[in-house]
Amino acid sequence: MAPWPEVENAQPNPGKYIEGITSQQPPTDGKGKETNKNVAGTSDTKIELLPSHSTATLIEEPTDTEDPWDLPELQHKGIKWTERDTEGKILCILQGIGKFLLLLGFLYLFVCSLDVLSSAFQLVGGKMAGKFFSSNSIMSNPLAGLMIGVLVTAMVQSSSTSTSIIVSMVASSLLTVRTAIPFVMGANIGTSITNTLVALMQAGDRNVFRRAFAGATVHDFFNWLSVLVLLPVEVSTHYLEVLTNLIVESFHFKSGENAPELLKVITNPLTKQIIQLDKKVINQIAMNDPAAQNKSLIKIWCKTVTNVTQMNVTVPSIQNCTSPDLCWTNGSHTWTIKNVTHRENIAKCQHLFVNANLLDLVVGIILLVTSLLVLCGCLIMIVKVLGSVLEGRVAVVIKKTINTDFPFPFSWLTGYLAILVGAGMTFIVQSSSVFTSTLTPLIGVGVISIERAYPLTLGANIGTTTTAIMAALASPGKTLRSSLQIALCHFFFNITGILLWYPIPFTRLPIRLAKGLGNISAKYRWFAVFYLVILFFLVPLSVFGLSLAGWPVLVGVGVPIILVILLVVLLKLLQARCPRILPKVFQTWNFLPLCMRSLKPWDIAVSLATGCCMRNCCCCCRICCRFCCRLCCPTCCRCSKCCQDPVEEEDIHIKVPESFRSLSMVVEAPEGVPKSKVDALNTNTTSSLTAL
C-alpha cells in the first residue's frame, strides 16, 4: 500500500489540499492581475479537489470483531452496595433471599415436570417400546439393536427404564450380554434428547439460543461419535463383554441394599399425587407375556396383600400330584394338595387419574402437554431470575469460580475436576437428564462456557452409570450377575469414550461440532427442530426398517450414503487446508445448486409454509400461536412477522490523519466566497471520504 504523505508538521490547513482557498487574496496571474472576475467585480473562487495519492489505507477493516461464543458481561444495573444506606442494604439482602427461594421453587417444579414428562412419554409409547424389545428376529443385528435403544429411550425419556428392560431380558435368557451391549449404547444416545428439548425453550434470543443449543448438543455429539468408533470395535473384538466378565468373575458380589434415591425423596410427594405407573407392564410386554398386552400402565392399587393357601384340587393322573403322600383318588377323580396364591387389593393409589377410566394414550397426551407448558414456564422464570441475580460482583465470582483454570503447571487438571464434579452431582440427583437439563439454561445466560460444560456433561455420563451399578448390586440373586455386567458395560463404554474425545485438545470434536450446529440453529431456528426429529427418530426408524429387510438391503442402501458423507467431509477438509491441489471447480461449493449448499432457500420455504398455515388457521389457532410464541420467544414472534432479520449494511471505517479529522470545521468562508459554497465543499469532501 502507498504510504500517507508526510504529515508530521501538518497544520489543520485545508487549503493545502484544496484549491481556491489557499489564501485570503484573490488569485492573480503572472502579471499580478486578478483573474476570473465577474461583471460585479467580485472574484469567483474555483473549488477543486486535488487528486489523492492513495486511498487504500483510508479503509480500515474492523479489528475488534465480537465473538458470539464469548460469555456476556453480566454488569450490575442497580445501585452499588457502597452507595446504599442501612435500609437499602437490608432490603437488598431480603430481595436476594427472596430471589434465591424463587429460584429453588422454580427449579423444583422444573425437575418435577421432567419426571412427569418421562411418565407421559411412557404412557404414550411405553407399550410400543416393549414391542420393539420383543422382536427376537432382529436381536442379533447390532445396528438394529443400537437403533432400538435410541428409539425406546427417546420414547420413554428414561435410560434407566430401557436399561432395566435389557437387564430383565438378559436375566431371563431372552438376550445374551453380547447382543445387549448395542442396546445399552443406544440408550446412552437416547437419554440426551431431554436437554436438547430444554434448549428449544430458549429460542427467543439468538445469542442465548446459540449457547444453550450448543451446550445441549455437545452431549449428543459425544455419544454419537463414541458409538461410531466403539460399536465396530465391540462387534469385532467384544472387548466390553470380555472385560466386564473378568470383573464379575473376579469379585464375588452379593446383593445389597437399594441405591439411595436422594432426589426422589424430594420430588415423589408431588409427582406421586399427579401420576403413578406400573413399570413392570413394559417389562412383561418385552418378555412376550400375552397377559400384559391389555394391562394399563396406570397404577390403581398401591397396597396389596398376597396370600398363599393350601387347597384340594383335581389333577389328571397320579403323576401330576405334588407328592405321593398328598395324592388320593375319589371315584374317577384324582385329588392332591397345592399352594394357591391369591392377591388381595387393599388400598388404592392417591393420584389424579386413579378413577379417571381413561385410556393410557389420553392420559399420556394430557400429561405431555401440561408438563411441557410447566417446563417451558419454569425455564423462562429460571432464566429471568438468574438474569436478575447474576449481576455485579456475584456474577464475577460465579463465572471466575466455574470457568477459571488452575495455575499453569496444573491447568490441565481443571477439566478432570469438572468431570468428577459432574459425576458427583449426577450421583446425588440420580439422573443425568436432570443435571444436564439444569446446566442448559446456565449455559444460555452465559454463566458456564461450552468448554467447561463439556467435561461436566462427561461426568454426568459417568455418574449415571455409577447409579446403575449401585442399583445392580441391589438386585436379587438371579439377576445380580447379568444386571451388574450390563451396568459395567455402560460404565466402561463411557470411560472409553472420554479417553477418545477429551484428554487431547485436538480430539475434542464434540465442542467444535456443537458450536457449528449452534451457529446454524441461531440463524435458522427451525433447523433445531429438524435436527431433533431427524437424528433421534427418522434416522433410527430408517435404519431399523432397513434392518428388518435384511443385511443385503441395509448394506446396499447404507454404504453409498456413508461414502457420500465421507467424500463431502474429505472435500471440505481439502477446501479448508489445501485448496490448490483441487481442480478450480471443486475449490468452492458453487458447482452445486443453491438448495444443496445453503439453507437460505429452505428457510424461505419454511417461512412460506408457516405463513400459509397461519393464513389458513382459524382465529383461535392464531391467537394460541401468538400466545405460545410470546411465551417462548418474547423478543421475536414469527406470528407477528417481526422475526425477519433486518439487512444491516456494513460500516466502512475511514482512517483519517489527526490533522484532517476536523476538516469541515476548519474550512471557513474566505472573503468574497458565499458560505453556501463552503458548506457544499464540506459536504462533498465528507461524502468523498465516506465513499472511499
XYZ file of C-alpha atoms in Angstrom, residues 181 184 240-241 243-249 251 253 465 468-469 472-473 481-495:
33
model
C -24.423 -54.151 24.576
C -27.026 -50.016 26.082
C -16.597 -54.761 26.710
C -18.081 -58.218 27.197
C -13.594 -57.033 30.334
C -16.823 -56.945 32.340
C -16.964 -60.744 32.510
C -13.481 -60.813 34.051
C -14.503 -58.196 36.636
C -17.721 -60.010 37.582
C -15.941 -63.352 37.934
C -15.208 -60.320 42.608
C -20.636 -59.679 44.666
C -23.551 -45.412 35.270
C -26.849 -48.125 37.664
C -24.020 -50.137 39.259
C -27.450 -53.626 40.061
C -25.789 -54.519 43.352
C -24.753 -61.095 37.611
C -26.487 -60.006 34.394
C -27.553 -56.588 35.704
C -24.089 -55.901 37.100
C -22.372 -56.898 33.867
C -24.700 -54.660 31.815
C -24.091 -51.729 34.185
C -20.321 -52.266 33.944
C -20.547 -52.348 30.130
C -22.302 -48.983 30.269
C -19.627 -47.636 32.614
C -16.624 -48.741 30.546
C -18.271 -47.575 27.331
C -18.412 -44.025 28.714
C -14.876 -44.268 30.115
